[in-house]
Amino acid sequence: MKKILNIALATVVTFAMSGCQDFLDTSSPSVVDRDFVFSNEESARGALYYGYETLRANRSLHNVGFFWHPVWGSDIEDSQDIYDEGSAGICEKWFYPGGTGSYNIDSGEGTEVFTKIYETISVANSLISSFEALDNFQEIMTGEPNNLSDIYGQAIALRATCYWELCRWYGDVPHALKAGEKAQGLTSRYAIYDYHIRKLREVEPHMYRPGEGTTRADVMNRTYVQGLIARLCLYNGGYATRRTDLGADFYVDGDGKTLSFDDWSVEKNGAVYGRRSDWKNLYSIAKEYLQAIYMNPGSVVMRTTDPRSTGKNGQEYNNPYQYTFQQMHAADNITLADESIYELSHEYNGGSSRPAYIGRPSTGGNGQAPCVACGQDRIQAHFYYGWFDNNDMRRDASVTVTGSTGGGQELIQSFDRSAWGKGCGPGTNKWDWNRMTSPDTQTYGNSGINFSYMRISDAYLMLAEVCAALGDDGNAKTYLALVHNRAFPGNNDPNFEQYISDCGSVYNAVLKERALEFSGEGVRRFDIIRTGILPEVAVENRKVMSAIIDGIRKDGYYTFDNGNQIPAYIWTKMVDAKSEYGYRLTSQTPADKQDDPVLFPGWRGQHDDWGSLVPAYAGVTMTNVAIKGLFEYIAPGSAEAQALEADGYVQTPWAIDMLKYEDSYAKKLFAGYTDEDYAAKNPPIHLLPNVYQVLLNSGITNGYGFKQQ
């Protein structure tokens, strides 16, 4: 894609200089002259890839900025920041605890994203309009896929993806569809969803799947379009908070018919929380296209075995789930994860902020080993300790209790929330400087790690969800099992039926599975919104975290239903892992090594040779943290504790530090949506307001009680 991207940048240089200079001004000159674009396929494809580049370069959308907010703000994920009533990030990640009326609409991060998405839409609109004006357009879009019909389909998918992002973040937005059309006025989000579902259904038969011809998962292919149709249907038919100040007839469908709603909440702040009454029709459409993926996903596969077998120094891998994320660490703009349906590819100096913000923490800085990784995304203690089955191989591959010092050494994390880069408990483990063959050690924002926009497991779990929601539990269990069993040794969880029973229903089991599969990826927050469980989840989250802290305060530990205990203290010491094991960067913990304090938990340690990349650390030998008592309480002063200390271990604060930050860890979770709000059935305000400049240029207004300037 890199070669074609260079062509794209050259092709559209005139547009880049003249287009979209003003907020939401999509009336700028067309991306390219139509006769030139279609004079050959390569120039047409190059213009399309310029649109892809504007999406990839919009880092706040998928790496930093307001992407932090869904990663921070669910019942399984959190941030490293201390709760601060006046912080814009706190206000957005939770639910405006000071009230929407007092929120400064020009504050916060990622405020540029709204406008930048419309830049991508402008590119797509110009391409789409140029295609549709061709004399032979109908001929192109007839019969089997061809190269031009596929390019047109990708432009439709790129635009639909942008509107999905806009509607899930902002609700009702301007709906510009023509080249040169300025984005003004508000359109019902449901009409927007309906329109793009129809357009995607039109182009889907005329596109290539990954593996057909030269098509790969780094473009929006037919399999992605099938998944995107389903994704739009689930959001379109899901719960959301909508405005009541726009008139009774504002919320219409794609045919202009006024919609009826099944509302959970009462009205407050000019808003109500509910779903459109015809949601089952949308779920049926989703089911059709997700089954099409199941029948033929192209070259996309969900791995149930790990092809790496054993490392040269004896490392045992055997974790197909972790292998998916390892593939995203290639940083070559060529390698893609086998399980990705659509993946944003990056190379070094390409602007990928993983893991600098969303990934395994490091207290280092530029030029260190590794660079800084602030670990903004943290995993709540109850999720790490209590949600995972102890045999679920996703736990250690997804969540880590250690990071890096920046000096080539592993660093135990802590629950000291004020400790930047190491505080706030477990971090996300899916993206890690240490797992790159040759990581960039100069600039923390240029990791080159890819980001998967849609994985095959998402498609299967969406299919399981819609089947369960429509009353087809039998098929729902089949699709759920595909994802669930893959996470267990031998691709089989012997307790699968018990797992479903413990969840209370197949539907609930699917929602829990999505949390286990996508932790740290910004999925859970939107899942609890669109499925209507957000209000009860907010209350339950505070309840369970408060119980954990009470247990720590009273007994020195808290015991979860699965038998795991989170202790006030753990015991740690630094060791020379390379001398003892032959490697520093650990892999899957062997079944007979569960008691090994260096190998368990797995998927941590350090890059095996930081010294070759940063010579200043070539002499560092004590590189790994040995941990005792992480999941089982050891009483301070006990004979076991004394024996560990005699062996060089140090008693280390762990959950005890949560007591110092009880507001942040428990009482203020989902701040702005209180127990009283839940009892009163008030609507949660989960949407973002627009900044004043956008309101001024677009002729739209903020709802939900937000200011207009």
mmCIF file of N, CA and C in Angstrom, residues 15 18-31 118-119 121-123 125-126 176 178-184 697:
data_model
loop_
_atom_site.group_PDB
_atom_site.id
_atom_site.type_symbol
_atom_site.label_atom_id
_atom_site.label_comp_id
_atom_site.label_asym_id
_atom_site.label_seq_id
_atom_site.Cartn_x
_atom_site.Cartn_y
_atom_site.Cartn_z
ATOM 1 N N PHE A 15 -5.453 19.319 -4.238
ATOM 2 C CA PHE A 15 -6.561 19.298 -3.294
ATOM 3 C C PHE A 15 -6.092 19.569 -1.870
ATOM 4 N N SER A 18 -5.791 23.159 -1.229
ATOM 5 C CA SER A 18 -6.932 24.064 -1.361
ATOM 6 C C SER A 18 -8.198 23.597 -0.666
ATOM 7 N N GLY A 19 -8.288 22.315 -0.324
ATOM 8 C CA GLY A 19 -9.549 21.798 0.180
ATOM 9 C C GLY A 19 -9.652 21.822 1.686
ATOM 10 N N CYS A 20 -10.894 21.972 2.166
ATOM 11 C CA CYS A 20 -11.206 21.831 3.588
ATOM 12 C C CYS A 20 -10.368 22.736 4.475
ATOM 13 N N GLN A 21 -10.191 23.968 4.056
ATOM 14 C CA GLN A 21 -9.404 24.890 4.868
ATOM 15 C C GLN A 21 -10.232 25.425 6.032
ATOM 16 N N ASP A 22 -11.548 25.512 5.834
ATOM 17 C CA ASP A 22 -12.421 26.029 6.881
ATOM 18 C C ASP A 22 -13.147 24.875 7.563
ATOM 19 N N PHE A 23 -13.568 25.116 8.786
ATOM 20 C CA PHE A 23 -14.300 24.095 9.512
ATOM 21 C C PHE A 23 -15.526 23.656 8.723
ATOM 22 N N LEU A 24 -15.586 22.358 8.438
ATOM 23 C CA LEU A 24 -16.745 21.746 7.793
ATOM 24 C C LEU A 24 -17.038 22.308 6.410
ATOM 25 N N ASP A 25 -16.091 22.995 5.781
ATOM 26 C CA ASP A 25 -16.319 23.529 4.446
ATOM 27 C C ASP A 25 -15.977 22.466 3.426
ATOM 28 N N THR A 26 -16.971 21.663 3.061
ATOM 29 C CA THR A 26 -16.747 20.618 2.071
ATOM 30 C C THR A 26 -17.108 21.109 0.668
ATOM 31 N N SER A 27 -17.239 22.426 0.506
ATOM 32 C CA SER A 27 -17.569 22.971 -0.812
ATOM 33 C C SER A 27 -16.327 23.355 -1.583
ATOM 34 N N SER A 28 -15.155 22.928 -1.113
ATOM 35 C CA SER A 28 -13.900 23.223 -1.785
ATOM 36 C C SER A 28 -13.814 22.456 -3.101
ATOM 37 N N PRO A 29 -12.811 22.743 -3.953
ATOM 38 C CA PRO A 29 -12.703 22.060 -5.228
ATOM 39 C C PRO A 29 -12.657 20.547 -5.053
ATOM 40 N N SER A 30 -13.096 19.834 -6.084
ATOM 41 C CA SER A 30 -13.114 18.386 -6.048
ATOM 42 C C SER A 30 -11.714 17.840 -5.808
ATOM 43 N N VAL A 31 -11.660 16.634 -5.254
ATOM 44 C CA VAL A 31 -10.375 16.025 -4.951
ATOM 45 C C VAL A 31 -9.489 16.003 -6.176
ATOM 46 N N TYR A 118 -14.807 15.102 8.603
ATOM 47 C CA TYR A 118 -15.458 15.663 7.415
ATOM 48 C C TYR A 118 -14.465 15.894 6.276
ATOM 49 N N GLU A 119 -13.191 16.028 6.586
ATOM 50 C CA GLU A 119 -12.201 16.104 5.525
ATOM 51 C C GLU A 119 -12.153 14.785 4.761
ATOM 52 N N ILE A 121 -14.606 12.617 4.639
ATOM 53 C CA ILE A 121 -15.885 12.522 3.939
ATOM 54 C C ILE A 121 -15.841 13.322 2.641
ATOM 55 N N SER A 122 -15.208 14.485 2.670
ATOM 56 C CA SER A 122 -15.100 15.313 1.474
ATOM 57 C C SER A 122 -14.351 14.590 0.361
ATOM 58 N N VAL A 123 -13.260 13.907 0.734
ATOM 59 C CA VAL A 123 -12.505 13.133 -0.251
ATOM 60 C C VAL A 123 -13.387 12.038 -0.835
ATOM 61 N N ASN A 125 -16.687 11.846 -0.880
ATOM 62 C CA ASN A 125 -17.786 12.403 -1.671
ATOM 63 C C ASN A 125 -17.342 12.770 -3.081
ATOM 64 N N SER A 126 -16.153 13.340 -3.199
ATOM 65 C CA SER A 126 -15.662 13.734 -4.519
ATOM 66 C C SER A 126 -15.448 12.514 -5.399
ATOM 67 N N ALA A 176 -23.531 15.477 4.723
ATOM 68 C CA ALA A 176 -23.119 15.911 3.384
ATOM 69 C C ALA A 176 -22.799 14.689 2.536
ATOM 70 N N LYS A 178 -22.635 14.991 -1.298
ATOM 71 C CA LYS A 178 -22.241 15.338 -2.655
ATOM 72 C C LYS A 178 -20.930 16.105 -2.652
ATOM 73 N N ALA A 179 -20.174 15.968 -3.728
ATOM 74 C CA ALA A 179 -18.937 16.733 -3.871
ATOM 75 C C ALA A 179 -19.266 18.212 -3.869
ATOM 76 N N GLY A 180 -18.561 18.962 -3.036
ATOM 77 C CA GLY A 180 -18.787 20.397 -2.969
ATOM 78 C C GLY A 180 -19.900 20.811 -2.042
ATOM 79 N N GLU A 181 -20.606 19.845 -1.420
ATOM 80 C CA GLU A 181 -21.701 20.166 -0.506
ATOM 81 C C GLU A 181 -21.150 20.499 0.864
ATOM 82 N N LYS A 182 -21.557 21.625 1.407
ATOM 83 C CA LYS A 182 -21.103 22.030 2.722
ATOM 84 C C LYS A 182 -21.889 21.279 3.795
ATOM 85 N N ALA A 183 -21.195 20.870 4.838
ATOM 86 C CA ALA A 183 -21.824 20.125 5.922
ATOM 87 C C ALA A 183 -22.515 21.098 6.871
ATOM 88 N N GLN A 184 -23.823 21.196 6.750
ATOM 89 C CA GLN A 184 -24.595 22.120 7.581
ATOM 90 C C GLN A 184 -25.890 21.470 8.026
ATOM 91 N N ASN A 697 -19.902 27.583 12.208
ATOM 92 C CA ASN A 697 -19.730 27.345 10.776
ATOM 93 C C ASN A 697 -20.734 26.369 10.185
#
